[in-house]
Short mmCIF file of C-alpha atoms in Angstrom, two decimals:
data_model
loop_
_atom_site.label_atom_id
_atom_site.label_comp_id
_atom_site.label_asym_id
_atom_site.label_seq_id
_atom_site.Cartn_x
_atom_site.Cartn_y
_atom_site.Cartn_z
CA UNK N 1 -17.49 20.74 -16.35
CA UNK N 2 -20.43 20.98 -19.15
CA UNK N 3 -23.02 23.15 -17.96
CA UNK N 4 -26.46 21.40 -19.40
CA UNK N 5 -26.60 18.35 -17.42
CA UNK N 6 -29.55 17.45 -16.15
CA UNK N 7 -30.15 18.06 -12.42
CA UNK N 8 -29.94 14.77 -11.93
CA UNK N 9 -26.38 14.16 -13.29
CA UNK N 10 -24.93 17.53 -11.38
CA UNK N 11 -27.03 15.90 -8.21
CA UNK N 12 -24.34 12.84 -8.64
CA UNK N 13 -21.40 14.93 -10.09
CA UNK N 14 -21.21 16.33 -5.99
CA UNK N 15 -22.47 12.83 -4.73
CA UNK N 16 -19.03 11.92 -6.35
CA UNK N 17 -16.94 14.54 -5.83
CA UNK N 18 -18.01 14.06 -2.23
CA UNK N 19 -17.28 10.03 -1.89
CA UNK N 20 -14.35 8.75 0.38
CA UNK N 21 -14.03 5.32 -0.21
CA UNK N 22 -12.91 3.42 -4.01
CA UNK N 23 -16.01 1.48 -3.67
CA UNK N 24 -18.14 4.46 -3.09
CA UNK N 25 -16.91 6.41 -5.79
CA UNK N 26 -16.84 3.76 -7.99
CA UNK N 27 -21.17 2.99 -7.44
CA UNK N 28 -21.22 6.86 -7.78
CA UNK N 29 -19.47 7.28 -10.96
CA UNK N 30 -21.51 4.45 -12.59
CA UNK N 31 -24.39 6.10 -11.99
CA UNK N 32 -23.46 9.37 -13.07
CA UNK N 33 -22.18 8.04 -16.49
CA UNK N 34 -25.75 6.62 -16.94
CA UNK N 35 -27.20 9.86 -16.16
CA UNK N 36 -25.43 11.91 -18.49
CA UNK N 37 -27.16 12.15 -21.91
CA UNK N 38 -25.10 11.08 -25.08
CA UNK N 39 -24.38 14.12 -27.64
CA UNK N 40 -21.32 15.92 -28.86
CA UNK N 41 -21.35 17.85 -25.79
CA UNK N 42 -20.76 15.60 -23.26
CA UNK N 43 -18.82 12.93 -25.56
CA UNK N 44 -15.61 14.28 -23.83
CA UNK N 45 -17.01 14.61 -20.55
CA UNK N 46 -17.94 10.73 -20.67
CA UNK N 47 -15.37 9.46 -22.27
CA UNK N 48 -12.43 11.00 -19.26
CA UNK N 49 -15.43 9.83 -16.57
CA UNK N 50 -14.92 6.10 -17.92
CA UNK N 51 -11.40 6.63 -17.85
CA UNK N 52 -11.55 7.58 -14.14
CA UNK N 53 -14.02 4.80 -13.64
CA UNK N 54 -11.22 2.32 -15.29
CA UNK N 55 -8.49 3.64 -13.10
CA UNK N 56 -10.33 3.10 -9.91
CA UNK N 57 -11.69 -0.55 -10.50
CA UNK N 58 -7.79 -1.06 -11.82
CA UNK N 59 -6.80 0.20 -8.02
CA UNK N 60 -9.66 -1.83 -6.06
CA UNK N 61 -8.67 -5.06 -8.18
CA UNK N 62 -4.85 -4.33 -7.13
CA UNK N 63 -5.91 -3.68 -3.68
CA UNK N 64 -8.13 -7.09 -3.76
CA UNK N 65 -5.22 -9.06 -5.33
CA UNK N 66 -2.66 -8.23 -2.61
CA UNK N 67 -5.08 -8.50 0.08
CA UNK N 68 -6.21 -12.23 -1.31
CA UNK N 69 -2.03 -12.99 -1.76
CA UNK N 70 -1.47 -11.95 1.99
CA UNK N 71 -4.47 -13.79 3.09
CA UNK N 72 -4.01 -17.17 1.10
CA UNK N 73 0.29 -17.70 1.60
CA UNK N 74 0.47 -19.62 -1.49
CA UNK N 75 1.23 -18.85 -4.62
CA UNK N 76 1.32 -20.32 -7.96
CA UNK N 77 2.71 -19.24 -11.04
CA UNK N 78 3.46 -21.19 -14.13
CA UNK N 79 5.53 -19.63 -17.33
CA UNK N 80 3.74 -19.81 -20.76
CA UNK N 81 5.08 -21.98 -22.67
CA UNK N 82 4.41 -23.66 -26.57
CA UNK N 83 1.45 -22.26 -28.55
CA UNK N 84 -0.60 -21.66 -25.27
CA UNK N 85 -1.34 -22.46 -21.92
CA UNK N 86 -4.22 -24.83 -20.91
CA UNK N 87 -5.34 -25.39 -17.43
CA UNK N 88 -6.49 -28.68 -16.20
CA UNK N 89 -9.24 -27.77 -13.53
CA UNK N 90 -11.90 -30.14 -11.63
CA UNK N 91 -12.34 -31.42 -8.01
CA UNK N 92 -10.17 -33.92 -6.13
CA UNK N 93 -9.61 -37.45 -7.70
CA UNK N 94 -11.54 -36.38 -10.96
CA UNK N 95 -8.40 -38.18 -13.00
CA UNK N 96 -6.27 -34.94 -14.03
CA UNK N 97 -3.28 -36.92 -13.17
CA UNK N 98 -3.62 -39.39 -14.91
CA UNK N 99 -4.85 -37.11 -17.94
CA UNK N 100 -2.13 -35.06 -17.99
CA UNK N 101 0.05 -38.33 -18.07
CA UNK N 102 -1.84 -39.48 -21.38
CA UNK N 103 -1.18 -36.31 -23.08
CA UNK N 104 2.11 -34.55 -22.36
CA UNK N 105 5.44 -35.96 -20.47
CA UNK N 106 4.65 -34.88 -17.40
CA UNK N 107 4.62 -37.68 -14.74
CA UNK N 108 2.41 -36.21 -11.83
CA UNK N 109 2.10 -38.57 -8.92
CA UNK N 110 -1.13 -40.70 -9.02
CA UNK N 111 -2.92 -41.59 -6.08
CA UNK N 112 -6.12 -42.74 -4.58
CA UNK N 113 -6.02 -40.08 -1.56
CA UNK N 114 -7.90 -36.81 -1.86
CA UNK N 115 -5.67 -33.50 -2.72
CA UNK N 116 -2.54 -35.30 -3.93
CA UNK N 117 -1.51 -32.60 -6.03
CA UNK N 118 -0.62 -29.83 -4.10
CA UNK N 119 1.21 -27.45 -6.67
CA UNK N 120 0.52 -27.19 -10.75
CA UNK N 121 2.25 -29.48 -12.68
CA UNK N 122 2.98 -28.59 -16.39
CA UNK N 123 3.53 -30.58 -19.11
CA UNK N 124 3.64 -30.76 -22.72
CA UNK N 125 1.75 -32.00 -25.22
CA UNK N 126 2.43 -32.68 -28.87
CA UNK N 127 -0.37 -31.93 -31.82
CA UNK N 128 1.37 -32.37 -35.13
CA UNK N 129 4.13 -30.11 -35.03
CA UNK N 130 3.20 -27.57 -32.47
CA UNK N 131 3.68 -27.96 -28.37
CA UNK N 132 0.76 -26.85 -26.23
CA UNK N 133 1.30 -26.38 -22.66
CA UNK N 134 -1.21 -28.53 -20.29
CA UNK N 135 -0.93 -27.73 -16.71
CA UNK N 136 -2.72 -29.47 -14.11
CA UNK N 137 -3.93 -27.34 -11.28
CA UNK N 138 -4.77 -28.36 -7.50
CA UNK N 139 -8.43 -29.37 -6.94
CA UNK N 140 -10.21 -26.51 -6.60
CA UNK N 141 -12.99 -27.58 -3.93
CA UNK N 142 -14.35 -26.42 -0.71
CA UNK N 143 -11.84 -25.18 2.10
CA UNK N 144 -8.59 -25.43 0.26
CA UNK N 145 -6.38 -22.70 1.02
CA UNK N 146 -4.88 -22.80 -2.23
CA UNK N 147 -7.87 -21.38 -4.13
CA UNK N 148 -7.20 -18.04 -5.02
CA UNK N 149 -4.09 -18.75 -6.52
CA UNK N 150 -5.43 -21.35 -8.74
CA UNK N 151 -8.30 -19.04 -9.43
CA UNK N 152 -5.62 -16.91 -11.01
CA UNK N 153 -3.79 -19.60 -12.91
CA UNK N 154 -6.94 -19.67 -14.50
CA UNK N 155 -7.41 -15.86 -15.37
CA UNK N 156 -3.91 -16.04 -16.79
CA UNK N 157 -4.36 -19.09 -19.03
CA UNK N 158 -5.60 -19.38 -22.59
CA UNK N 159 -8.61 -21.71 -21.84
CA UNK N 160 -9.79 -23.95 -19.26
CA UNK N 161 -10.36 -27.69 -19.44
CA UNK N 162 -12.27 -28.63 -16.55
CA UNK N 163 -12.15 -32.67 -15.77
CA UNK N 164 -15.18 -34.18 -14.14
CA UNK N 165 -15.71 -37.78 -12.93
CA UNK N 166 -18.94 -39.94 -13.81
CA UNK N 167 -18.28 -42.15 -11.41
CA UNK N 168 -20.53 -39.91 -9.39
CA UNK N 169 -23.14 -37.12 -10.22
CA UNK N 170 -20.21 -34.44 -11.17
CA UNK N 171 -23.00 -31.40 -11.11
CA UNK N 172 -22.75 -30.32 -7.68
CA UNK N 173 -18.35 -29.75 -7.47
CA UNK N 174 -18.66 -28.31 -10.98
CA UNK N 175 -21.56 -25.68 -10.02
CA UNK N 176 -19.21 -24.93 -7.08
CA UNK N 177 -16.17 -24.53 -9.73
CA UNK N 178 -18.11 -22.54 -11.92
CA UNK N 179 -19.40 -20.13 -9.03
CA UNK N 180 -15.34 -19.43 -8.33
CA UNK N 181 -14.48 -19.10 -12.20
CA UNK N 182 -17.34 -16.67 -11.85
CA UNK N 183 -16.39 -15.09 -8.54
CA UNK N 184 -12.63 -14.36 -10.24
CA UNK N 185 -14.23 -12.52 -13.19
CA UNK N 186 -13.69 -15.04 -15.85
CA UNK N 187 -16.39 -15.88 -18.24
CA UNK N 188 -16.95 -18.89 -19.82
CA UNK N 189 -19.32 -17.34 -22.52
CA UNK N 190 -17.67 -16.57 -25.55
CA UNK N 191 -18.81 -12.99 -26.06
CA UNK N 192 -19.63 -11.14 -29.86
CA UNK N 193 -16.38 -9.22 -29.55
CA UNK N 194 -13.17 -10.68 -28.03
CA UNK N 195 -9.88 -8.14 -27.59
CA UNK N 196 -7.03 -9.36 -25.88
CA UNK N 197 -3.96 -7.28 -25.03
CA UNK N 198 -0.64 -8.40 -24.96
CA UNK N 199 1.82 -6.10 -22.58
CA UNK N 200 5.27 -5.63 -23.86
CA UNK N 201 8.26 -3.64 -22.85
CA UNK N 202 8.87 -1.97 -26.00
CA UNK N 203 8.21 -1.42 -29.51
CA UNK N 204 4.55 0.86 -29.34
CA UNK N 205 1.14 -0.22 -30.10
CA UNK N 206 0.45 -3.24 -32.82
CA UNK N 207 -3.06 -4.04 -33.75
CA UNK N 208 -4.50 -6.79 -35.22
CA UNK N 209 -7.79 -7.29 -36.15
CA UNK N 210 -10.24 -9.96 -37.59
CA UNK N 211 -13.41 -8.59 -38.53
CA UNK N 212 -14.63 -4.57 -38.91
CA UNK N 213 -13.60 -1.39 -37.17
CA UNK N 214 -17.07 0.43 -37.51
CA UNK N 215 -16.70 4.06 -36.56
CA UNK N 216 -13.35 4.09 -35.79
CA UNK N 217 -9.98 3.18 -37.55
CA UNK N 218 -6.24 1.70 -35.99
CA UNK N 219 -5.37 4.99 -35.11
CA UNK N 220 -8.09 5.88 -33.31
CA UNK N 221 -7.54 2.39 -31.21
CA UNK N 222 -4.07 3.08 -30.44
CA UNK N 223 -5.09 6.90 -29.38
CA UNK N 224 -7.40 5.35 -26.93
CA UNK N 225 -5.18 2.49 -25.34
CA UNK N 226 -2.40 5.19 -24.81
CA UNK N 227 -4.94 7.85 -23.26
CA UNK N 228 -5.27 4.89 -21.13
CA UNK N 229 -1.11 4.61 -19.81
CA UNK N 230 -0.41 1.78 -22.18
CA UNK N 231 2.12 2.48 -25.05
CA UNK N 232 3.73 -0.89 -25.63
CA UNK N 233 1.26 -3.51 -26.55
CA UNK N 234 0.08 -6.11 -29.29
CA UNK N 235 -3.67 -5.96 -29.30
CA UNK N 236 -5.65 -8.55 -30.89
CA UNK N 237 -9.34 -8.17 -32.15
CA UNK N 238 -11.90 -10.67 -33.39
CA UNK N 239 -15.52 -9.42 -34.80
CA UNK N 240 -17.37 -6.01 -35.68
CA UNK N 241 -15.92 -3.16 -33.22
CA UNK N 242 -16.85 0.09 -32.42
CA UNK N 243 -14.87 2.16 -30.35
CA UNK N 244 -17.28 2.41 -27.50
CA UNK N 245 -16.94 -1.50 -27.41
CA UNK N 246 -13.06 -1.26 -26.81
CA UNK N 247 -13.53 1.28 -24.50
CA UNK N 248 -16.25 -1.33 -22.65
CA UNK N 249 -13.02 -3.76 -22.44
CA UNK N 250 -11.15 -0.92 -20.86
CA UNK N 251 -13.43 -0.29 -18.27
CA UNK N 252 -13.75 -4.28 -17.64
CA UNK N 253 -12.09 -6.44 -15.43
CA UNK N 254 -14.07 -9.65 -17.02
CA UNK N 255 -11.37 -12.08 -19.03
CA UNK N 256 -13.25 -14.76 -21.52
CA UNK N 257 -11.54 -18.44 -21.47
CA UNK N 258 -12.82 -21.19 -24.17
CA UNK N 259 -13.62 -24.14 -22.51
CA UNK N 260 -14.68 -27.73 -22.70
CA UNK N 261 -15.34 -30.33 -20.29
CA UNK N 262 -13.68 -34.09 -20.15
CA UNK N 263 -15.61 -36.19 -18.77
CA UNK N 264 -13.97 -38.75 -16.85
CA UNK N 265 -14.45 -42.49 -16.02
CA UNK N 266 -17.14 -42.75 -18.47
CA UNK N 267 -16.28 -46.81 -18.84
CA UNK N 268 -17.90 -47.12 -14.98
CA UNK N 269 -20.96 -48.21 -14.16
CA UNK N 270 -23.61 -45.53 -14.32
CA UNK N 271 -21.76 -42.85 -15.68
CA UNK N 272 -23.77 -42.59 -18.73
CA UNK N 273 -27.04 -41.28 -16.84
CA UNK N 274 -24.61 -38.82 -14.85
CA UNK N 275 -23.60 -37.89 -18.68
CA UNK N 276 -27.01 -37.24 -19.49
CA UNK N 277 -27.31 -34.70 -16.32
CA UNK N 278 -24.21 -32.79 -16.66
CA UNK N 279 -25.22 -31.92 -20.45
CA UNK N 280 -28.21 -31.04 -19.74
CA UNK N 281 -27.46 -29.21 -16.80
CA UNK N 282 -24.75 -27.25 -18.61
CA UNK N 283 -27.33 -25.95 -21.35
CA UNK N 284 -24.88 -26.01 -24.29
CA UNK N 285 -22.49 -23.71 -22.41
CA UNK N 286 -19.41 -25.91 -23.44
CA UNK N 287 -18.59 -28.95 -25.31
CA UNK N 288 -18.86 -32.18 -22.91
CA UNK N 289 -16.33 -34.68 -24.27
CA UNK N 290 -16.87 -38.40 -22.33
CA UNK N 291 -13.67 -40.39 -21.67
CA UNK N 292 -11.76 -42.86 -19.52
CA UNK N 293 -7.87 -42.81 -18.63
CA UNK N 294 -8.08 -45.96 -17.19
CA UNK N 295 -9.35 -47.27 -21.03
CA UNK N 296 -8.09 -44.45 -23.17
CA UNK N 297 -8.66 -44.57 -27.20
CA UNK N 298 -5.39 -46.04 -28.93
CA UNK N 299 -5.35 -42.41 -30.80
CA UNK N 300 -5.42 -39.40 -29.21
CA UNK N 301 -5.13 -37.21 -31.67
CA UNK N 302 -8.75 -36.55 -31.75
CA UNK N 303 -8.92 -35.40 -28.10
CA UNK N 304 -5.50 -33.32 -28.82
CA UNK N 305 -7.19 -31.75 -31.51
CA UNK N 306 -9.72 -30.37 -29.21
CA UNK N 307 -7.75 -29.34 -26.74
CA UNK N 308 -5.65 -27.34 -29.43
CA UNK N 309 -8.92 -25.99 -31.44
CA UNK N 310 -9.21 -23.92 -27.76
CA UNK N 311 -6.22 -21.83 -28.78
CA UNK N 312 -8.04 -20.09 -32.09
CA UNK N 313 -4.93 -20.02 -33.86
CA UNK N 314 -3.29 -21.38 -37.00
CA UNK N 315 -0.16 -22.72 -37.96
CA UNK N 316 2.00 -20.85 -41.06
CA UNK N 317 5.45 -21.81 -42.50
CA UNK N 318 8.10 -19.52 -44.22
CA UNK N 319 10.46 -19.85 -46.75
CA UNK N 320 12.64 -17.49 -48.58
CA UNK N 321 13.00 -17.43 -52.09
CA UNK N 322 14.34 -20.71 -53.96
CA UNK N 323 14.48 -21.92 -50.50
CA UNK N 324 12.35 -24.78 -48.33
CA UNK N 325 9.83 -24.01 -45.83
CA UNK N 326 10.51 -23.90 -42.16
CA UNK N 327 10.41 -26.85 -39.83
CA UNK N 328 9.17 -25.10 -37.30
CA UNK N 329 5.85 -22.67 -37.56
CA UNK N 330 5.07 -19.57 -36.84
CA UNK N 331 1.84 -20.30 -34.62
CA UNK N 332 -0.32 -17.04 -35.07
CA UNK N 333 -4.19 -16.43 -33.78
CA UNK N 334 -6.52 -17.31 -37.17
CA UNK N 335 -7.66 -14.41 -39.27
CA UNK N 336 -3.82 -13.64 -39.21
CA UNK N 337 -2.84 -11.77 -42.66
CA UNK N 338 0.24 -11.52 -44.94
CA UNK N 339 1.55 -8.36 -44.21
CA UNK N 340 1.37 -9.40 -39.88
CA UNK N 341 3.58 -12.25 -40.71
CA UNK N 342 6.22 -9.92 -42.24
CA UNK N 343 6.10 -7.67 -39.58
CA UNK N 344 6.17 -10.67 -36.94
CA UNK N 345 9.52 -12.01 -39.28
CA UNK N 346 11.39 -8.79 -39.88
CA UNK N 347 10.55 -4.79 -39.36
CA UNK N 348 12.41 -4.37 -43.72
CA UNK N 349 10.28 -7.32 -45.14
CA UNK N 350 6.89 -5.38 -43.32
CA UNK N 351 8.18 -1.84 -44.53
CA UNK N 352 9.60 -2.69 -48.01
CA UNK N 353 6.40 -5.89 -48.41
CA UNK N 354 5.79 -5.97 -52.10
CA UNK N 355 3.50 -9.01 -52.47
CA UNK N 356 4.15 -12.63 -51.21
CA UNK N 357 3.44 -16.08 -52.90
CA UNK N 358 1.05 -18.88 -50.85
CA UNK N 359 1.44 -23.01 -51.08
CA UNK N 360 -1.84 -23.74 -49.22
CA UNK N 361 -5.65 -24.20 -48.67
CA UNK N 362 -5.66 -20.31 -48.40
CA UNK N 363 -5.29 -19.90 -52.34
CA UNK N 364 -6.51 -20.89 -55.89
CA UNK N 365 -3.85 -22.77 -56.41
CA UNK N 366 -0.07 -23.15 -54.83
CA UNK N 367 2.59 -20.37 -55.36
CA UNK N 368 -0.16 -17.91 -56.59
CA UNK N 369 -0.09 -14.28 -55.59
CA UNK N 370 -1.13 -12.47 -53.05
CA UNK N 371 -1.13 -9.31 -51.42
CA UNK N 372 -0.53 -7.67 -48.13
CA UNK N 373 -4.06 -8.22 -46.73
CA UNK N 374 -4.49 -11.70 -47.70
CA UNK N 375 -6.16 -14.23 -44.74
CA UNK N 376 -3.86 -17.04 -43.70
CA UNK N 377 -5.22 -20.82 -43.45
CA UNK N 378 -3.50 -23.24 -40.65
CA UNK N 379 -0.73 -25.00 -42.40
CA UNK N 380 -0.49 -22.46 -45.47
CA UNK N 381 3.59 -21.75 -46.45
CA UNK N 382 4.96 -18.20 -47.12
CA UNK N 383 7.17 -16.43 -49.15
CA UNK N 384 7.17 -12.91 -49.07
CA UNK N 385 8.89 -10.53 -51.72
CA UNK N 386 10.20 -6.74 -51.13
CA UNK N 387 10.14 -3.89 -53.46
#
């Protein structure tokens, strides 16, 4: 232990030391951290007390999980599928049904009685030439017994469409939504800094990142994620990072989802004033989008392309050398370079990458050079040469 604390940091160093409960120590630890100053000296002192402080919110969110699963007896779990997963969320008879049978081939039962879907229904819908997974989830509203495990269909997805109906002032269930989204520690605010962590089962620690490592370098990231018990991972990072930020992740339970709002039924009689209310109710928060499945546009495309701007990622095609590009994309998050696609293709193209040749909006002009650290534009084609 580092002897020049302040009094009042050794005061809560025993307060601690002395706690029973997760909880307890958990409120202590916080405060100690705060009251220990920041210097050389204590930087390893603080930096194993936050990795203490991660472990034990990592146990009380286990312990809360299994005690909400034994509590609730339902369970829902849906496989990714596609280029992501989007959750259809709202109260009863809001029209997710029927929205999920406009965009994907799903065909959900639709009915006039409250709580007709009872389990998530996925489906798939198609945006050009990539599949995006759409799953509609059971109302989440007061007393169902189902809410947890929605609540965590939501924490697992890769945004959130919630689905409101203007037939009727839509504030009220959507403040009550919002206050559960809350509850489960998702965010709807799309933070400076976003890191997400991909688990795998093998094959170390991959890092990507879009923006600037500013006192700290890849090394130093995958040090600190394997301090932390996790050796097999793809991390992703978008903005300006400092190593105290990741460590801020590690110590946080908080997930961010994109979102945007449809708003439903807006073809009925009085649903433009409830439009005016929910926007300015919601404060800019997300993007309200008005609609009507009963009277849907003759193109979708242009709600699609919402739905798949949620993702944040791009579209890139390969081709080998004297060869034609892929059908199919590689579908990769946007700031996504060169030299990640070869390692995402094949370990000897990433180790033996000599440069690579672009067809797309990324470049000057089509087939022109580029090297490993080159930034990727949705649609651009690649062809990458070895040594």
């Amino acid at each position: 232990m580092v002897t020049n604390l302040p009094p009042q940091a050794k005061a809560l160093m025993r307060e601690y030391q002395e706690a029973k409960s997760i909880p307890e120590k958990i409120a202590k630890l916080e405060a100690l951290i705060s009251a220990i100053p920041e210097h050389k000296g204590t930087e390893k002192l603080r930096r194993n007390l936050k990795k203490t402080l991660a472990k034990l919110k990592r146990e009380l969110e286990e312990r809360e999980k299994k005690r909400a699963k034994s509590s609730s007896g339902i369970r829902f779990s849906v496989k990714k599928e596609g280029a992501g997963q989007i959750v259809l969320v709202g109260d009863t008879l809001t029209g997710k049904s029927s929205l999920l049978s406009l965009l994907t081939n799903a065909k959900p039962t639709i009915g006039s009685s409250p709580f007709t879907t009872r389990t998530p229904i996925p489906g798939m819908m198609e945006y050009l030439d990539v599949q995006v997974q759409l799953v509609e989830v059971p109302a989440i509203s007061i007393g169902v017994p189902w809410l947890n495990s929605a609540l965590s269909l939501c924490r697992n997805a890769d945004g959130i469409v919630f689905v409101v109906d203007l037939s009727r002032d839509p504030i009220d269930s959507l403040k009550f939504i919002f206050e559960r989204i809350k509850s489960a520690k998702i965010t709807l605010k799309k933070p400076s800094v976003r890191i997400e962590v991909e688990k795998r089962s093998s094959g170390g620690i991959q890092v990507f990142c879009s923006g600037c490592l500013k006192d700290c370098d890849v090394r130093d990231i995958i040090e600190l994620f394997k301090s932390y018990g996790l050796n097999n991972a793809f991390i992703k990072i978008w903005g300006d990072v400092s190593l105290s930020d990741v460590e801020r992740y590690m110590d946080s339970s908080i997930v961010y989802k994109p979102s945007l709002i449809i708003a439903n039924k807006i073809d009925v009689d009085g649903s433009m004033d409830n439009l005016v209310k929910l926007e300015k109710s919601l404060g800019g928060l997300t993007k309200v989008i008005p609609f009507s499945c009963i009277n849907p546009p003759l193109d979708l495309l242009k709600l699609k392309s919402e739905i798949y701007g949620m993702l944040n990622v791009i579209r890139v095609y390969t081709k080998e050398v004297g060869g034609s590009p892929s059908k199919k994309p590689l579908v990769v998050p946007k700031g996504f370079r060169v030299i990640d696609v070869a390692k995402i293709i094949h370990s000897q193209l990433y180790n033996n990458f000599g440069y690579a040749r672009v067809w797309g909006s990324s470049v000057k002009f089509d087939g022109e050079r580029v090297g490993p650290d080159h930034i990727l534009n949705d649609g651009d084609i690649v062809e990458i040469r070895t040594k």
